[in-house]
Amino acid sequence: MIKESKEKREWEPKIIAFLCNWCSYAGADLAGVSRLKYPPTIRIVRVPCSGRINPFFILKSLTDGWDGVLVSGCHPGDCHYISGNLVARRRFAILKDLITFFGIHPDRVHFMWVSAAEGERFATLIKKVSKKVKKIGPNTKFNNSRE
Amino acid sequence: MEKKLLLKDQLSEFYNILEETYNFYGPIEEKGNIIFRKIKNPEDMVLDYSNSKIPPKNVVFPQNEILFEYKMNDDKIEIEEPKDIEEKKVIFGIRPCDANSFYLMKSFFKFGEYEDTIFLRKRENTILIGIGCNNPRQTCFCTSVGGHPFNKEDMDIFLVDLGDKYSVESISEKGKTLLEKFSWLIDARPSDIEMANELKVKAENIISTKLDIEITIKILKNNFNHPIWNEISENCIGCGSCAYLCPTCHCFDVIDEEDHYNNSGKRIRIWDTCQFKLYTLETSGHNPRPSKVERCRNRILHKFSYYPSNYGLIGCVGCGRCVNWCPVNNDLRVILNKICEIERKEESIIA
Amino acid sequence: MISIQEKNNQIEKSIHDKADKLLREDQVDAVIGYSKGTIPMRSCPVVIRNEKDVDALIWNNFCSINLAKYLAPYIPTLKDEEGKNLRVGIISKGCVGRALIHLAAENQIDLENITIIGIPCNGIINRSRILKEFGVEEILKTSIVENELILKGKSFEKKLPIEEYLNELCKKCKVKSPPSLSSLSEICVGELQDISTIEDDFADISEFESKTTEERWAHIEDLLSSCIRCYACREICPMCYCQLCFVDQKLPRWFGKTTELTEIILYHLVRATHLTGRCVACGACSSVCPMGIDLHLITRKLEHIVKDRFDFTSGLDPETPPPMHQFKMDDKQEFMLEEE
Ligand code: SF4
Ligand code: SF4
Ligand code: FES
């Protein structure tokens, strides 16, 4: 009975979200505490700062079969470590340019800034990310893709 | 045994018969490179190539070889062994030097207390149908390392390209039994045999590189420490192209690739080479071959000193692949000549 | 216009003169250059220590290696007993000059001990392409006559126009001789080029990018699928000087080590991210690939990204920190997700 309904359920993407501890994670928390609705498609990994994100994390997530990857940090100027997110921004820019160039859909990987006070913005952006990833469908490019 | 003839028109029939019982491998062109692959259509084969880019060792010793796969279910572990070990294979169109390399590899994988059953079984299940080289390349030097463009020793069946047909000769027992399937092959005429012999002499004369390997082996024994190694390794960049293209290089690494999400994984054997600095790097951080000087030296010594003393063989078959593809043109023939020079120089000093 | 052959001769002569002078006057301990290859269409990097040997130095359109590789880090034979770097002269086509300048910008080398022997490069011939076109026909001998490459085989003799058979990167190259800088004038002999910025429309990149995502992926898959992970491209690259490359890391092991297509693509993709703003477009990586994989599209894209985003071209100025070493508050962030 349960199994049947599982099969019938519409495909939902699985998105891994790397959130910086000081802003975005708190923003996600706020969204939850404020009981804002957003799709349950993301799995959160808390990181100290968006500057901690090695492009490997993103690529490894893709090859492991995650349908989408999201990275979120403090707004420019607000980084707890002053410039972690500014350093990261350049990395993200070239990574996104390169994966797009290689033929990986640009909507697989998203970057955003969310502060601790922006619970609502967090929920809105998550909805947006989910919608975009859903639109491009499951990630099957890599041999390690999983169910 | 008397020789037979296989017309080139009959090649697909030949293929069809073999393909029933064997996985048939042969040289095909893949993105401009000649590589041995499983043949689906005999017409795809490029048989007048003069040296494949990747040596046919990849058929029995692939770059990635799954040793076993495992899956964990609660407290049960299921292990799956590879299925292709007992697979029967034919390698068609292999060159004498590459066939010789199968013999060298076998000596290595059989050496000592622990035999590598995977390789040995695979080798045992493989039949080599080779073709002599009518047109050795400029960079070939098989005759200097005990080989010959028409060397048939290491093959099961040996062919000679006579233009529109091949002369066919069974060499080993395996080859003889196999040829029984082909009772329809016509006998070679004396003129064909004569032609094959002429081609053999012609091929031998094309080979221009002559190296004195005996002396090299002797010199290498006493010159582990010599300034020549600095000179030889000076422009080496430490990549793996010489080893990966070498038909006799057999070094490997064993890695585990886990799939954390499914509690399963594979143990894989992959090619490795002594030219990479990681090859000898120890867990402590110590590296007994810290620089390319030691690594380059190892490559030469392994082939021309350790092989002779361990197995009484030369660890190089003279195919010239590394000569052709070394990024910085660090030519093995030049290296060997430089090593010979050591003695000559010393002699002149004494004199 | 003088022919390529003549130009090569001129360049070669000036290399001999300059190297001879530097060694004879003891301004350098060694000169790194190219010597004649032992097989068609290759040259062999060599270190010359005595002015008597300078005639071994050559210049032709097969000098594909970026010699800066040997200085980052210095190879053992270019150090003295105490491990101090020797004074080295280095035959520098444009991209060797760029590599040296960029390595200086990354604090990997000290230009003080280096003498750049600048030469006006006239392009490197695409050996892989020619070998692929000739297939099983063996090329026995090559020579450069006027503007043509003459290839002789057992039963053929063919002429190819050199201009057309240059590396794709060389065709688009704007920095033929090492860039001239006031800070460099003391360490430079030979020809330099005044250049502070490059103009390039990157038409090849726009063309590739006009393809669909799937088409691009298919192209990249097709391009890279024959890679055997010999790492010749990495080892020859003057910018790949890391002590431990990410693909070799074991704890954690980021990527698989097999030749599964995914792993190959990841290797090349991550290598590309690591070279953004650092690649000097010398094309050495493509020249050395034993499988004949031409990486020029990727290396061009690297130049395009940094030019487009940060108005930067690598290897023109040792004082400007490379783009990935810095940031600006107002960097472009059009790719960041916004609510509307
Ligand atoms: S040189 Fe070629 S084969 Fe070797 S790792 Fe690079 S792309 Fe792959
Ligand atoms: S990536 Fe290739 S083109 Fe760029 S600097 Fe390295 S070797 Fe030269
Ligand atoms: S602490 Fe949030 S981005 Fe640096």
Coordinates of C-alpha atoms in Angstrom, one line a residue, chain C residues 1-195:
Chain C
M1 CA 57.4 39.2 -45.7
I2 CA 60.2 36.8 -44.9
S3 CA 59.4 33.1 -44.8
I4 CA 59.0 31.0 -41.8
Q5 CA 62.2 29.1 -42.7
E6 CA 64.2 32.3 -42.8
K7 CA 62.7 33.5 -39.6
N8 CA 63.6 30.3 -37.8
N9 CA 67.2 30.7 -39.0
Q10 CA 67.3 34.2 -37.8
I11 CA 65.9 33.2 -34.4
E12 CA 68.2 30.3 -34.1
K13 CA 71.2 32.5 -34.9
S14 CA 70.2 35.1 -32.3
I15 CA 69.8 32.3 -29.8
H16 CA 73.3 31.1 -30.4
D17 CA 74.7 34.6 -30.1
K18 CA 72.9 35.5 -27.0
A19 CA 73.5 32.1 -25.3
D20 CA 77.2 32.3 -26.2
K21 CA 77.6 35.8 -24.9
L22 CA 75.8 35.1 -21.6
L23 CA 77.9 32.0 -20.9
R24 CA 81.1 33.4 -22.1
E25 CA 80.7 36.5 -20.0
D26 CA 79.7 34.4 -17.1
Q27 CA 76.4 36.1 -16.7
V28 CA 74.6 32.8 -16.3
D29 CA 75.6 29.3 -15.2
A30 CA 73.3 27.6 -17.7
V31 CA 71.0 28.2 -20.5
I32 CA 67.8 26.2 -21.0
G33 CA 66.7 25.8 -24.6
Y34 CA 65.6 23.3 -27.2
S35 CA 67.8 20.8 -29.0
K36 CA 67.0 18.8 -32.1
G37 CA 64.5 16.0 -31.6
T38 CA 65.4 12.4 -32.4
I39 CA 62.0 11.8 -34.1
P40 CA 60.0 13.8 -36.6
M41 CA 58.2 16.9 -35.3
R42 CA 59.7 16.9 -31.8
S43 CA 62.3 18.9 -30.0
C44 CA 64.1 18.1 -26.9
P45 CA 64.6 20.5 -24.0
V46 CA 68.2 20.8 -23.0
V47 CA 70.4 22.6 -20.5
I48 CA 73.6 24.1 -21.9
R49 CA 76.4 24.9 -19.5
N50 CA 79.3 25.6 -21.8
E51 CA 79.6 28.2 -24.6
K52 CA 81.2 25.5 -26.7
D53 CA 77.8 23.6 -26.8
V54 CA 75.5 26.4 -27.8
D55 CA 75.3 25.1 -31.3
A56 CA 73.1 22.3 -30.0
L57 CA 70.4 24.9 -29.4
I58 CA 67.8 25.1 -32.1
W59 CA 64.7 26.9 -33.0
N60 CA 61.9 25.6 -35.2
N61 CA 58.2 25.2 -35.1
F62 CA 58.4 22.0 -33.1
C63 CA 59.7 23.7 -29.9
S64 CA 56.4 23.0 -28.1
I65 CA 57.5 22.7 -24.5
N66 CA 57.1 25.6 -22.1
L67 CA 60.6 25.7 -20.6
A68 CA 59.4 27.6 -17.6
K69 CA 58.4 24.2 -16.3
Y70 CA 62.0 23.5 -15.4
L71 CA 62.2 26.4 -13.0
A72 CA 59.0 25.9 -11.0
P73 CA 60.4 24.4 -9.0
Y74 CA 64.0 24.4 -10.2
I75 CA 65.0 20.9 -11.4
P76 CA 67.8 19.3 -9.2
T77 CA 70.5 19.9 -11.9
L78 CA 69.8 23.7 -11.9
K79 CA 70.8 24.0 -8.2
D80 CA 74.3 24.1 -6.7
E81 CA 75.6 21.8 -4.0
E82 CA 74.0 23.9 -1.3
G83 CA 70.7 23.8 -3.0
K84 CA 70.8 27.4 -4.2
N85 CA 69.4 28.1 -7.6
L86 CA 71.9 28.7 -10.3
R87 CA 71.7 31.7 -12.6
V88 CA 69.8 30.6 -15.6
G89 CA 69.2 31.9 -19.0
I90 CA 66.0 30.7 -20.6
I91 CA 65.0 30.7 -24.3
S92 CA 61.7 32.4 -24.1
K93 CA 59.0 32.5 -26.7
G94 CA 56.0 34.6 -25.7
C95 CA 54.3 32.0 -23.6
V96 CA 57.5 31.1 -21.7
G97 CA 57.9 34.7 -20.9
R98 CA 54.3 34.9 -19.7
A99 CA 54.8 31.8 -17.6
L100 CA 57.8 33.2 -16.0
I101 CA 56.1 36.5 -15.2
H102 CA 53.1 34.7 -13.8
L103 CA 55.2 32.4 -11.7
A104 CA 56.9 35.5 -10.3
A105 CA 53.4 37.0 -9.6
E106 CA 52.7 33.9 -7.6
N107 CA 56.0 34.1 -5.8
Q108 CA 57.2 30.8 -7.2
I109 CA 60.3 32.1 -8.8
D110 CA 62.6 35.0 -8.3
L111 CA 63.2 36.7 -11.6
E112 CA 66.5 38.1 -10.3
N113 CA 68.5 35.0 -11.1
I114 CA 66.8 34.5 -14.4
T115 CA 67.8 35.9 -17.8
I116 CA 65.0 35.9 -20.3
I117 CA 66.3 35.4 -23.8
G118 CA 63.3 36.7 -25.7
I119 CA 62.5 35.4 -29.2
P120 CA 59.6 36.3 -31.5
C121 CA 57.9 32.9 -31.8
N122 CA 56.3 32.1 -35.1
G123 CA 53.9 29.4 -33.9
I124 CA 54.2 25.7 -33.0
I125 CA 53.1 23.0 -35.4
N126 CA 50.2 20.7 -34.3
R127 CA 52.0 17.4 -34.3
S128 CA 49.0 15.4 -33.0
R129 CA 46.8 16.7 -35.8
I130 CA 49.3 15.8 -38.5
L131 CA 49.9 12.3 -37.1
K132 CA 46.2 11.7 -36.9
E133 CA 45.7 12.8 -40.5
F134 CA 48.4 10.5 -41.7
G135 CA 47.1 7.6 -39.6
V136 CA 49.1 4.4 -40.3
E137 CA 51.4 6.0 -42.8
E138 CA 54.6 6.6 -41.0
I139 CA 56.3 10.0 -41.4
L140 CA 60.0 9.4 -41.6
K141 CA 61.4 12.9 -42.1
T142 CA 60.2 16.4 -41.9
S143 CA 61.7 19.7 -43.0
I144 CA 60.6 23.3 -43.1
V145 CA 61.0 25.0 -46.4
E146 CA 59.8 28.5 -46.9
N147 CA 56.4 28.5 -45.5
E148 CA 55.7 24.8 -45.8
L149 CA 56.2 21.7 -43.8
I150 CA 57.5 18.9 -46.0
L151 CA 56.8 15.4 -44.8
K152 CA 58.5 12.4 -46.3
G153 CA 57.3 8.8 -45.8
K154 CA 58.2 5.6 -47.4
S155 CA 56.0 6.1 -50.4
F156 CA 54.9 9.7 -50.2
E157 CA 56.1 13.3 -49.9
K158 CA 53.6 15.9 -48.8
K159 CA 53.6 19.6 -48.3
L160 CA 51.5 21.3 -45.7
P161 CA 51.1 25.0 -45.2
I162 CA 52.5 25.7 -41.8
E163 CA 50.2 28.6 -40.9
E164 CA 47.2 26.3 -41.2
Y165 CA 48.8 23.5 -39.2
L166 CA 49.8 25.6 -36.2
N167 CA 48.3 24.8 -32.8
E168 CA 44.9 26.4 -32.4
L169 CA 46.3 28.4 -29.5
C170 CA 49.2 29.7 -31.5
K171 CA 46.8 30.8 -34.2
K172 CA 45.1 33.1 -31.7
C173 CA 48.2 34.0 -29.8
K174 CA 48.8 37.8 -29.3
V175 CA 52.0 37.5 -27.2
K176 CA 54.6 36.2 -29.6
S177 CA 57.6 37.5 -27.6
P178 CA 57.9 37.9 -23.9
P179 CA 56.0 41.0 -22.6
S180 CA 58.4 43.9 -22.0
L181 CA 58.3 45.5 -18.6
S182 CA 60.4 48.2 -17.1
S183 CA 61.2 45.8 -14.2
L184 CA 62.3 43.2 -16.7
S185 CA 64.6 45.2 -18.9
E186 CA 67.6 44.3 -16.8
I187 CA 67.0 40.6 -17.0
C188 CA 66.1 40.5 -20.6
V189 CA 68.1 40.1 -23.7
G190 CA 66.7 39.6 -27.2
E191 CA 63.3 40.5 -28.4
L192 CA 60.4 41.7 -26.3
Q193 CA 56.9 42.9 -27.1
D194 CA 55.2 45.9 -25.6
I195 CA 51.9 44.6 -24.4

